[in-house]
PDB file of C-alpha atoms and ligand atoms in Angstrom:
ATOM      1  CA  UNK A 167     126.399 112.791  96.161  1.00 57.00           C
ATOM      2  CA  UNK A 168     125.955 113.260  92.260  1.00 79.00           C
ATOM      3  CA  UNK A 169     122.306 112.922  90.995  1.00 91.00           C
ATOM      4  CA  UNK A 170     123.644 112.322  87.271  1.00 94.00           C
ATOM      5  CA  UNK A 171     125.844 110.106  85.458  1.00 95.00           C
ATOM      6  CA  UNK A 172     127.356 111.588  82.169  1.00 96.00           C
ATOM      7  CA  UNK A 173     128.244 109.275  79.463  1.00 97.00           C
ATOM      8  CA  UNK A 174     128.277 111.806  76.633  1.00 97.00           C
ATOM      9  CA  UNK A 175     129.747 115.357  77.531  1.00 96.00           C
ATOM     10  CA  UNK A 176     126.787 116.875  75.785  1.00 96.00           C
ATOM     11  CA  UNK A 177     124.674 115.670  78.585  1.00 97.00           C
ATOM     12  CA  UNK A 178     126.571 117.658  81.093  1.00 94.00           C
ATOM     13  CA  UNK A 179     124.628 120.804  79.608  1.00 95.00           C
ATOM     14  CA  UNK A 180     121.514 119.000  79.944  1.00 96.00           C
ATOM     15  CA  UNK A 181     121.520 118.860  83.691  1.00 95.00           C
ATOM     16  CA  UNK A 182     121.892 121.492  86.524  1.00 91.00           C
ATOM     17  CA  UNK A 183     124.394 120.838  89.377  1.00 84.00           C
ATOM     18  CA  UNK A 184     122.337 122.974  91.779  1.00 87.00           C
ATOM     19  CA  UNK A 185     118.935 120.818  91.025  1.00 88.00           C
ATOM     20  CA  UNK A 186     118.776 117.853  93.050  1.00 92.00           C
ATOM     21  CA  UNK A 187     116.404 114.743  92.411  1.00 96.00           C
ATOM     22  CA  UNK A 188     113.806 115.583  94.930  1.00 96.00           C
ATOM     23  CA  UNK A 189     111.283 113.143  96.425  1.00 98.00           C
ATOM     24  CA  UNK A 190     107.937 114.735  96.422  1.00 98.00           C
ATOM     25  CA  UNK A 191     105.673 112.078  98.021  1.00 98.00           C
ATOM     26  CA  UNK A 192     106.331 108.473  99.166  1.00 98.00           C
ATOM     27  CA  UNK A 193     104.487 105.623 100.854  1.00 97.00           C
ATOM     28  CA  UNK A 194     102.617 104.381  97.863  1.00 98.00           C
ATOM     29  CA  UNK A 195     102.625 100.775  96.613  1.00 96.00           C
ATOM     30  CA  UNK A 196     103.625 100.927  92.918  1.00 96.00           C
ATOM     31  CA  UNK A 197     103.214 104.244  91.159  1.00 98.00           C
ATOM     32  CA  UNK A 198     102.933 104.739  87.373  1.00 97.00           C
ATOM     33  CA  UNK A 199     101.594 107.167  84.616  1.00 97.00           C
ATOM     34  CA  UNK A 200     102.292 110.571  85.723  1.00 98.00           C
ATOM     35  CA  UNK A 201     100.681 113.333  83.509  1.00 98.00           C
ATOM     36  CA  UNK A 202     101.166 117.048  84.024  1.00 97.00           C
ATOM     37  CA  UNK A 203      98.209 119.408  84.338  1.00 96.00           C
ATOM     38  CA  UNK A 204      99.805 122.819  84.190  1.00 94.00           C
ATOM     39  CA  UNK A 205      96.451 124.610  84.087  1.00 93.00           C
ATOM     40  CA  UNK A 206      95.636 123.101  87.425  1.00 94.00           C
ATOM     41  CA  UNK A 207      99.169 123.172  88.982  1.00 95.00           C
ATOM     42  CA  UNK A 208      99.167 119.314  89.377  1.00 97.00           C
ATOM     43  CA  UNK A 209     100.505 116.097  88.667  1.00 98.00           C
ATOM     44  CA  UNK A 210      98.051 113.089  88.332  1.00 98.00           C
ATOM     45  CA  UNK A 211      99.576 109.501  88.737  1.00 98.00           C
ATOM     46  CA  UNK A 212      98.396 106.085  89.421  1.00 98.00           C
ATOM     47  CA  UNK A 213      98.991 103.871  92.478  1.00 98.00           C
ATOM     48  CA  UNK A 214      97.843 100.723  90.723  1.00 95.00           C
ATOM     49  CA  UNK A 215      97.589  98.412  93.664  1.00 93.00           C
ATOM     50  CA  UNK A 216      95.561 100.765  95.967  1.00 95.00           C
ATOM     51  CA  UNK A 217      93.236 101.250  92.846  1.00 96.00           C
ATOM     52  CA  UNK A 218      93.657 105.258  93.112  1.00 98.00           C
ATOM     53  CA  UNK A 219      94.476 108.013  90.821  1.00 98.00           C
ATOM     54  CA  UNK A 220      96.197 110.527  92.990  1.00 98.00           C
ATOM     55  CA  UNK A 221      96.911 114.224  92.692  1.00 98.00           C
ATOM     56  CA  UNK A 222      99.990 115.869  93.579  1.00 98.00           C
ATOM     57  CA  UNK A 223     100.421 119.748  94.127  1.00 98.00           C
ATOM     58  CA  UNK A 224     102.994 121.749  96.025  1.00 95.00           C
ATOM     59  CA  UNK A 225     100.561 121.576  98.862  1.00 97.00           C
ATOM     60  CA  UNK A 226     100.633 117.791  98.961  1.00 97.00           C
ATOM     61  CA  UNK A 227      99.054 114.488  97.631  1.00 98.00           C
ATOM     62  CA  UNK A 228      95.105 114.069  97.703  1.00 98.00           C
ATOM     63  CA  UNK A 229      92.818 111.488  95.666  1.00 98.00           C
ATOM     64  CA  UNK A 230      91.838 112.265  92.158  1.00 98.00           C
ATOM     65  CA  UNK A 231      89.633 109.248  91.687  1.00 98.00           C
ATOM     66  CA  UNK A 232      88.935 106.115  93.873  1.00 98.00           C
ATOM     67  CA  UNK A 233      88.333 103.264  92.955  1.00 97.00           C
ATOM     68  CA  UNK A 234      90.351 103.888  89.628  1.00 97.00           C
ATOM     69  CA  UNK A 235      89.687 100.671  87.979  1.00 94.00           C
ATOM     70  CA  UNK A 236      93.545  99.935  88.370  1.00 95.00           C
ATOM     71  CA  UNK A 237      94.459 102.666  86.161  1.00 96.00           C
ATOM     72  CA  UNK A 238      97.931 102.543  84.660  1.00 97.00           C
ATOM     73  CA  UNK A 239      99.150 105.225  82.028  1.00 98.00           C
ATOM     74  CA  UNK A 240      97.664 108.460  81.236  1.00 98.00           C
ATOM     75  CA  UNK A 241      98.184 111.366  78.815  1.00 97.00           C
ATOM     76  CA  UNK A 242      96.094 114.300  77.806  1.00 97.00           C
ATOM     77  CA  UNK A 243      94.620 114.495  74.316  1.00 96.00           C
ATOM     78  CA  UNK A 244      94.911 117.238  71.874  1.00 93.00           C
ATOM     79  CA  UNK A 245      91.907 119.029  73.616  1.00 94.00           C
ATOM     80  CA  UNK A 246      93.975 118.635  76.941  1.00 95.00           C
ATOM     81  CA  UNK A 247      91.504 116.073  78.571  1.00 97.00           C
ATOM     82  CA  UNK A 248      92.632 113.199  80.491  1.00 98.00           C
ATOM     83  CA  UNK A 249      92.884 109.901  78.768  1.00 98.00           C
ATOM     84  CA  UNK A 250      93.623 106.886  80.945  1.00 98.00           C
ATOM     85  CA  UNK A 251      94.387 102.989  80.349  1.00 98.00           C
ATOM     86  CA  UNK A 252      92.412 100.844  82.942  1.00 96.00           C
ATOM     87  CA  UNK A 253      93.637  97.248  83.876  1.00 92.00           C
ATOM     88  CA  UNK A 254      90.329  96.524  85.949  1.00 90.00           C
ATOM     89  CA  UNK A 255      88.124  97.255  83.220  1.00 93.00           C
ATOM     90  CA  UNK A 256      90.413  96.470  80.228  1.00 95.00           C
ATOM     91  CA  UNK A 257      89.950  99.848  78.578  1.00 97.00           C
ATOM     92  CA  UNK A 258      90.913 102.990  77.484  1.00 98.00           C
ATOM     93  CA  UNK A 259      88.915 106.049  78.820  1.00 98.00           C
ATOM     94  CA  UNK A 260      88.626 109.779  78.434  1.00 98.00           C
ATOM     95  CA  UNK A 261      87.414 112.141  81.079  1.00 98.00           C
ATOM     96  CA  UNK A 262      85.281 114.807  79.699  1.00 97.00           C
ATOM     97  CA  UNK A 263      85.393 118.445  80.763  1.00 95.00           C
ATOM     98  CA  UNK A 264      82.112 117.747  82.887  1.00 97.00           C
ATOM     99  CA  UNK A 265      83.881 114.950  84.604  1.00 96.00           C
ATOM    100  CA  UNK A 266      81.937 112.056  82.923  1.00 97.00           C
ATOM    101  CA  UNK A 267      83.878 109.122  81.658  1.00 97.00           C
ATOM    102  CA  UNK A 268      83.811 108.118  78.070  1.00 98.00           C
ATOM    103  CA  UNK A 269      85.259 104.699  76.907  1.00 98.00           C
ATOM    104  CA  UNK A 270      87.194 105.099  73.627  1.00 98.00           C
ATOM    105  CA  UNK A 271      88.544 101.451  73.421  1.00 98.00           C
ATOM    106  CA  UNK A 272      87.685  98.265  75.202  1.00 98.00           C
ATOM    107  CA  UNK A 273      87.650  95.728  72.562  1.00 98.00           C
ATOM    108  CA  UNK A 274      89.125  94.958  68.845  1.00 98.00           C
ATOM    109  CA  UNK A 275      87.340  92.606  66.598  1.00 97.00           C
ATOM    110  CA  UNK A 276      84.918  91.538  69.254  1.00 97.00           C
ATOM    111  CA  UNK A 277      87.233  90.369  71.714  1.00 97.00           C
ATOM    112  CA  UNK A 278      88.196  92.337  75.069  1.00 97.00           C
ATOM    113  CA  UNK A 279      91.616  94.010  75.252  1.00 97.00           C
ATOM    114  CA  UNK A 280      94.154  92.545  77.389  1.00 96.00           C
ATOM    115  CA  UNK A 281      95.094  95.384  79.764  1.00 95.00           C
ATOM    116  CA  UNK A 282      95.876  98.807  78.348  1.00 97.00           C
ATOM    117  CA  UNK A 283      99.207 100.133  79.692  1.00 97.00           C
ATOM    118  CA  UNK A 284     100.303 103.327  78.139  1.00 98.00           C
ATOM    119  CA  UNK A 285      98.862 106.001  75.997  1.00 98.00           C
ATOM    120  CA  UNK A 286      99.899 109.080  74.076  1.00 97.00           C
ATOM    121  CA  UNK A 287      98.343 111.458  71.599  1.00 96.00           C
ATOM    122  CA  UNK A 288      99.324 111.831  68.244  1.00 94.00           C
ATOM    123  CA  UNK A 289      99.979 114.809  66.240  1.00 87.00           C
ATOM    124  CA  UNK A 290      96.721 114.213  63.958  1.00 91.00           C
ATOM    125  CA  UNK A 291      94.520 113.844  66.906  1.00 92.00           C
ATOM    126  CA  UNK A 292      94.317 110.022  67.246  1.00 96.00           C
ATOM    127  CA  UNK A 293      95.261 108.411  70.555  1.00 97.00           C
ATOM    128  CA  UNK A 294      97.671 105.414  70.510  1.00 98.00           C
ATOM    129  CA  UNK A 295      97.827 102.972  73.248  1.00 98.00           C
ATOM    130  CA  UNK A 296      99.765  99.570  74.250  1.00 98.00           C
ATOM    131  CA  UNK A 297      97.898  96.604  75.244  1.00 97.00           C
ATOM    132  CA  UNK A 298     100.294  93.998  76.817  1.00 94.00           C
ATOM    133  CA  UNK A 299      99.155  91.211  79.175  1.00 91.00           C
ATOM    134  CA  UNK A 300     100.320  92.299  82.485  1.00 88.00           C
ATOM    135  CA  UNK A 301      97.153  93.557  84.226  1.00 83.00           C
ATOM    136  CA  UNK A 302      95.194  90.398  83.264  1.00 82.00           C
ATOM    137  CA  UNK A 303      97.961  88.383  84.824  1.00 76.00           C
ATOM    138  CA  UNK A 304      97.922  90.006  88.101  1.00 74.00           C
ATOM    139  CA  UNK A 305      95.139  88.793  90.386  1.00 67.00           C
ATOM    140  CA  UNK A 306      94.001  92.275  91.830  1.00 68.00           C
ATOM    141  CA  UNK A 307      90.516  91.571  93.187  1.00 68.00           C
ATOM    142  CA  UNK A 308      90.327  88.367  91.152  1.00 64.00           C
ATOM    143  CA  UNK A 309      90.218  89.935  87.643  1.00 67.00           C
ATOM    144  CA  UNK A 310      93.041  87.687  86.335  1.00 75.00           C
ATOM    145  CA  UNK A 311      91.510  86.796  82.920  1.00 82.00           C
ATOM    146  CA  UNK A 312      92.479  84.712  79.939  1.00 87.00           C
ATOM    147  CA  UNK A 313      94.211  86.577  77.100  1.00 92.00           C
ATOM    148  CA  UNK A 314      92.081  86.623  74.015  1.00 94.00           C
ATOM    149  CA  UNK A 315      94.202  89.137  71.819  1.00 96.00           C
ATOM    150  CA  UNK A 316      97.996  89.194  71.138  1.00 95.00           C
ATOM    151  CA  UNK A 317      99.806  91.879  72.751  1.00 95.00           C
ATOM    152  CA  UNK A 318      99.449  94.986  70.264  1.00 97.00           C
ATOM    153  CA  UNK A 319      99.729  98.623  69.860  1.00 98.00           C
ATOM    154  CA  UNK A 320      96.411 100.222  68.779  1.00 98.00           C
ATOM    155  CA  UNK A 321      95.409 103.603  67.427  1.00 98.00           C
ATOM    156  CA  UNK A 322      91.974 105.229  68.036  1.00 98.00           C
ATOM    157  CA  UNK A 323      90.857 107.695  65.336  1.00 96.00           C
ATOM    158  CA  UNK A 324      89.182 110.811  66.392  1.00 94.00           C
ATOM    159  CA  UNK A 325      86.227 109.205  64.703  1.00 95.00           C
ATOM    160  CA  UNK A 326      86.484 106.458  67.261  1.00 95.00           C
ATOM    161  CA  UNK A 327      87.517 103.769  64.890  1.00 97.00           C
ATOM    162  CA  UNK A 328      90.190 101.220  66.496  1.00 98.00           C
ATOM    163  CA  UNK A 329      93.065  99.665  64.326  1.00 98.00           C
ATOM    164  CA  UNK A 330      95.954  97.373  65.443  1.00 98.00           C
ATOM    165  CA  UNK A 331      98.956  99.132  64.114  1.00 98.00           C
ATOM    166  CA  UNK A 332     101.759  96.999  65.571  1.00 97.00           C
ATOM    167  CA  UNK A 333     101.565  93.439  65.879  1.00 96.00           C
ATOM    168  CA  UNK A 334     105.147  92.063  65.891  1.00 92.00           C
ATOM    169  CA  UNK A 335     106.264  93.148  69.377  1.00 93.00           C
ATOM    170  CA  UNK A 336     106.281  90.894  72.507  1.00 91.00           C
ATOM    171  CA  UNK A 337     104.850  93.185  75.178  1.00 93.00           C
ATOM    172  CA  UNK A 338     104.608  96.784  73.956  1.00 96.00           C
ATOM    173  CA  UNK A 339     104.454  99.204  76.843  1.00 96.00           C
ATOM    174  CA  UNK A 340     105.654 102.905  76.941  1.00 97.00           C
ATOM    175  CA  UNK A 341     105.374 104.837  73.815  1.00 97.00           C
ATOM    176  CA  UNK A 342     106.377 108.225  72.538  1.00 97.00           C
ATOM    177  CA  UNK A 343     106.213 110.226  69.255  1.00 97.00           C
ATOM    178  CA  UNK A 344     109.347 112.529  68.268  1.00 96.00           C
ATOM    179  CA  UNK A 345     108.590 116.196  68.342  1.00 94.00           C
ATOM    180  CA  UNK A 346     108.115 116.447  64.740  1.00 93.00           C
ATOM    181  CA  UNK A 347     105.901 113.303  64.549  1.00 94.00           C
ATOM    182  CA  UNK A 348     108.012 111.584  62.069  1.00 96.00           C
ATOM    183  CA  UNK A 349     109.158 108.655  64.528  1.00 97.00           C
ATOM    184  CA  UNK A 350     107.385 106.387  66.922  1.00 98.00           C
ATOM    185  CA  UNK A 351     109.197 104.970  69.838  1.00 98.00           C
ATOM    186  CA  UNK A 352     107.663 101.903  71.653  1.00 98.00           C
ATOM    187  CA  UNK A 353     109.333  99.980  74.754  1.00 97.00           C
ATOM    188  CA  UNK A 354     109.056  96.263  74.613  1.00 94.00           C
ATOM    189  CA  UNK A 355     109.053  94.805  78.188  1.00 88.00           C
ATOM    190  CA  UNK A 356     108.675  91.245  76.842  1.00 83.00           C
ATOM    191  CA  UNK A 357     110.764  88.958  74.586  1.00 75.00           C
ATOM    192  CA  UNK A 358     109.427  87.408  71.460  1.00 67.00           C
ATOM    193  CA  UNK A 359     112.449  84.838  72.007  1.00 67.00           C
ATOM    194  CA  UNK A 360     114.209  83.773  75.106  1.00 64.00           C
ATOM    195  CA  UNK A 361     117.362  85.385  73.752  1.00 64.00           C
ATOM    196  CA  UNK A 362     115.769  88.556  72.557  1.00 68.00           C
ATOM    197  CA  UNK A 363     116.849  91.581  74.548  1.00 70.00           C
ATOM    198  CA  UNK A 364     114.010  93.790  76.070  1.00 81.00           C
ATOM    199  CA  UNK A 365     114.463  97.014  74.076  1.00 93.00           C
ATOM    200  CA  UNK A 366     113.021 100.295  72.578  1.00 96.00           C
ATOM    201  CA  UNK A 367     111.806 100.056  69.044  1.00 96.00           C
ATOM    202  CA  UNK A 368     111.838 102.944  66.680  1.00 98.00           C
ATOM    203  CA  UNK A 369     109.402 103.179  63.676  1.00 98.00           C
ATOM    204  CA  UNK A 370     109.409 105.801  60.973  1.00 98.00           C
ATOM    205  CA  UNK A 371     106.110 107.303  60.270  1.00 97.00           C
ATOM    206  CA  UNK A 372     104.844 107.289  56.827  1.00 96.00           C
ATOM    207  CA  UNK A 373     101.342 108.258  55.663  1.00 94.00           C
ATOM    208  CA  UNK A 374     100.283 108.004  59.632  1.00 93.00           C
ATOM    209  CA  UNK A 375     101.573 104.465  59.814  1.00 96.00           C
ATOM    210  CA  UNK A 376     104.684 102.874  61.592  1.00 98.00           C
ATOM    211  CA  UNK A 377     107.090 101.159  59.362  1.00 98.00           C
ATOM    212  CA  UNK A 378     110.558 100.256  59.337  1.00 97.00           C
ATOM    213  CA  UNK A 379     110.411  98.856  62.961  1.00 96.00           C
ATOM    214  CA  UNK A 380     114.094  98.406  64.318  1.00 95.00           C
ATOM    215  CA  UNK A 381     115.715  98.162  67.784  1.00 94.00           C
ATOM    216  CA  UNK A 382     116.731 101.425  68.543  1.00 97.00           C
ATOM    217  CA  UNK A 383     118.076 101.152  72.200  1.00 96.00           C
ATOM    218  CA  UNK A 384     118.583  98.396  74.884  1.00 95.00           C
ATOM    219  CA  UNK A 385     118.130  99.877  78.324  1.00 93.00           C
ATOM    220  CA  UNK A 386     120.229  98.328  80.980  1.00 91.00           C
ATOM    221  CA  UNK A 387     120.077  97.699  83.981  1.00 92.00           C
ATOM    222  CA  UNK A 388     116.347  96.902  83.955  1.00 89.00           C
ATOM    223  CA  UNK A 389     114.291  97.815  80.919  1.00 88.00           C
ATOM    224  CA  UNK A 390     112.484 100.574  79.381  1.00 91.00           C
ATOM    225  CA  UNK A 391     108.797 101.014  80.410  1.00 94.00           C
ATOM    226  CA  UNK A 392     107.879 104.702  80.488  1.00 97.00           C
ATOM    227  CA  UNK A 393     109.543 107.005  77.608  1.00 98.00           C
ATOM    228  CA  UNK A 394     109.140 110.619  76.695  1.00 97.00           C
ATOM    229  CA  UNK A 395     110.712 112.820  74.311  1.00 97.00           C
ATOM    230  CA  UNK A 396     112.395 116.344  74.913  1.00 97.00           C
ATOM    231  CA  UNK A 397     111.940 118.987  72.432  1.00 96.00           C
ATOM    232  CA  UNK A 398     115.161 118.313  70.767  1.00 95.00           C
ATOM    233  CA  UNK A 399     114.306 114.784  70.136  1.00 96.00           C
ATOM    234  CA  UNK A 400     116.206 113.082  72.859  1.00 98.00           C
ATOM    235  CA  UNK A 401     114.388 110.206  74.069  1.00 98.00           C
ATOM    236  CA  UNK A 402     114.099 109.685  78.208  1.00 98.00           C
ATOM    237  CA  UNK A 403     113.565 106.246  79.458  1.00 98.00           C
ATOM    238  CA  UNK A 404     112.784 104.740  82.739  1.00 97.00           C
ATOM    239  CA  UNK A 405     115.376 102.224  83.794  1.00 96.00           C
ATOM    240  CA  UNK A 406     116.339 100.216  87.049  1.00 94.00           C
ATOM    241  CA  UNK A 407     118.729 102.717  88.229  1.00 96.00           C
ATOM    242  CA  UNK A 408     116.916 106.012  87.112  1.00 97.00           C
ATOM    243  CA  UNK A 409     116.147 107.589  84.033  1.00 98.00           C
ATOM    244  CA  UNK A 410     118.319 107.412  80.805  1.00 98.00           C
ATOM    245  CA  UNK A 411     118.723 109.954  78.195  1.00 98.00           C
ATOM    246  CA  UNK A 412     119.148 108.579  74.680  1.00 98.00           C
ATOM    247  CA  UNK A 413     120.156 110.606  71.789  1.00 98.00           C
ATOM    248  CA  UNK A 414     118.219 110.344  68.425  1.00 98.00           C
ATOM    249  CA  UNK A 415     120.878 108.176  66.986  1.00 98.00           C
ATOM    250  CA  UNK A 416     120.563 105.783  69.754  1.00 97.00           C
ATOM    251  CA  UNK A 417     123.343 106.229  72.025  1.00 98.00           C
ATOM    252  CA  UNK A 418     123.321 106.640  75.895  1.00 98.00           C
ATOM    253  CA  UNK A 419     124.028 110.365  76.829  1.00 98.00           C
ATOM    254  CA  UNK A 420     123.483 110.119  80.564  1.00 98.00           C
ATOM    255  CA  UNK A 421     121.633 109.247  83.436  1.00 97.00           C
ATOM    256  CA  UNK A 422     119.522 110.673  86.241  1.00 97.00           C
ATOM    257  CA  UNK A 423     120.109 108.522  89.410  1.00 97.00           C
ATOM    258  CA  UNK A 424     117.022 107.650  91.349  1.00 97.00           C
ATOM    259  CA  UNK A 425     117.152 105.412  94.522  1.00 96.00           C
ATOM    260  CA  UNK A 426     114.047 103.322  93.408  1.00 96.00           C
ATOM    261  CA  UNK A 427     113.243 101.608  90.174  1.00 96.00           C
ATOM    262  CA  UNK A 428     111.432 103.728  87.815  1.00 97.00           C
ATOM    263  CA  UNK A 429     108.345 102.971  86.182  1.00 97.00           C
ATOM    264  CA  UNK A 430     107.258 106.242  84.124  1.00 98.00           C
ATOM    265  CA  UNK A 431     108.080 109.911  83.736  1.00 98.00           C
ATOM    266  CA  UNK A 432     106.750 113.131  82.317  1.00 98.00           C
ATOM    267  CA  UNK A 433     107.822 116.538  81.559  1.00 97.00           C
ATOM    268  CA  UNK A 434     105.896 119.311  83.321  1.00 96.00           C
ATOM    269  CA  UNK A 435     106.070 122.625  85.121  1.00 94.00           C
ATOM    270  CA  UNK A 436     105.485 125.920  83.559  1.00 91.00           C
ATOM    271  CA  UNK A 437     108.606 125.823  81.536  1.00 92.00           C
ATOM    272  CA  UNK A 438     108.067 122.078  80.603  1.00 94.00           C
ATOM    273  CA  UNK A 439     111.478 121.506  81.992  1.00 96.00           C
ATOM    274  CA  UNK A 440     110.766 119.710  85.147  1.00 97.00           C
ATOM    275  CA  UNK A 441     110.827 115.820  84.875  1.00 98.00           C
ATOM    276  CA  UNK A 442     108.313 113.915  87.039  1.00 98.00           C
ATOM    277  CA  UNK A 443     109.279 110.405  87.904  1.00 98.00           C
ATOM    278  CA  UNK A 444     107.121 107.744  89.231  1.00 98.00           C
ATOM    279  CA  UNK A 445     109.331 104.959  90.922  1.00 98.00           C
ATOM    280  CA  UNK A 446     108.127 102.135  92.966  1.00 97.00           C
ATOM    281  CA  UNK A 447     106.814 103.794  96.106  1.00 98.00           C
ATOM    282  CA  UNK A 448     107.611 107.340  95.535  1.00 98.00           C
ATOM    283  CA  UNK A 449     107.359 110.302  93.183  1.00 98.00           C
ATOM    284  CA  UNK A 450     110.403 112.388  92.265  1.00 98.00           C
ATOM    285  CA  UNK A 451     111.162 115.501  90.279  1.00 98.00           C
ATOM    286  CA  UNK A 452     114.380 117.209  88.957  1.00 97.00           C
ATOM    287  CA  UNK A 453     114.611 120.514  87.046  1.00 97.00           C
ATOM    288  CA  UNK A 454     116.622 120.033  83.796  1.00 97.00           C
ATOM    289  CA  UNK A 455     118.062 122.276  81.025  1.00 96.00           C
ATOM    290  CA  UNK A 456     115.786 120.394  78.580  1.00 96.00           C
ATOM    291  CA  UNK A 457     112.160 120.975  77.621  1.00 95.00           C
ATOM    292  CA  UNK A 458     109.576 118.438  77.046  1.00 94.00           C
ATOM    293  CA  UNK A 459     107.493 118.506  73.831  1.00 87.00           C
ATOM    294  CA  UNK A 460     104.110 120.641  73.937  1.00 68.00           C
ATOM    295  CA  UNK A 461     101.888 117.364  73.977  1.00 64.00           C
ATOM    296  CA  UNK A 462     102.904 114.569  76.574  1.00 60.00           C
TER     297      UNK A 462
HETATM  298 MG1   MG B 292     103.795 100.918  81.369  1.00 85.88          MG
END
C-alpha cells in the first residue's frame, strides 16, 4: 500500500518510498499535543480523556504526568521548557527545570479562560495560545462550565503580560509561525456563520502583531486542528485522512495517509525530519525528506 498521495510533483521529493507510516503505540482514548524532547530522546503527548501526559521512547510508553489536568497542546519555549495547555484548570502552564509548575495564563480581564487548546513559542520569546470553548463544553469529571470569554488567540509576553491578539475567529485551534516569523497560521475549527468553511487563516506579522488575516487553505476531508511548518515554509496540517502538506501559496501538495483521524503533529528526531502524529487512539511517525523548524 502507499502511505502517500501526491498532488504536486514537488511533494514526491518530500517523502521517501522506503519510509513507512509506523504506528508507535496504541490503545489510548484520544491523543493530542505531541512535543519532541531530543535532549531526552522522547516524545511527550496528551491522552486527554485519561487525564495523562505520556512519554514515548524507543523502549515504550510510560506516564509523564498523571493527573495532567486534562492537558491538550504542548510546546517548548525558547529556553526549552515544557509549556502546556490544560482544560481542567483552564490555564497555560510552564514546567520549570526543577519540575515545579508555573501558571503563565489563567484569566483575561478578570475572567477565566475557556480551555486553552494549543500553544507555540514566538521568535521574540513570547508564548501564543488559542482558547476555544471545547474543554469547558466537555463534561470530564464535571468541569463543564459557562463560557465567559470569546474564543481568542492570546500572546503572553516574556514579562507575563497577557494580551488578546486575534478576536475575529470562531474557534481558533492549532497555530504555527512560518520559519522566518513573518507569518502566523491559525486553524479555525469553528464557523462564524453556518455557511463558513472551517479553514486555516494566515496573518502577516507586522511590528509583532498579526494583521491582514485571510483564508489560507481549507482542509478536506475533516478540518485542520494541529499545524506545523517545515524549514522551507510548507505548512503540514492534520486532516481526517492523515496529514496534508500545503505550500506557502496555499495549494495542497500531498498527503500522508493515516488510518485514524489525526489531531496534532510535530517534527522531531535528531535530524528534525521525523514527523510524529497523534491520531485518535494511536501515535504514528514517518521519516520525511523535510525538516521541521528549530522551534516547535
Ligand atoms: Mg487542538
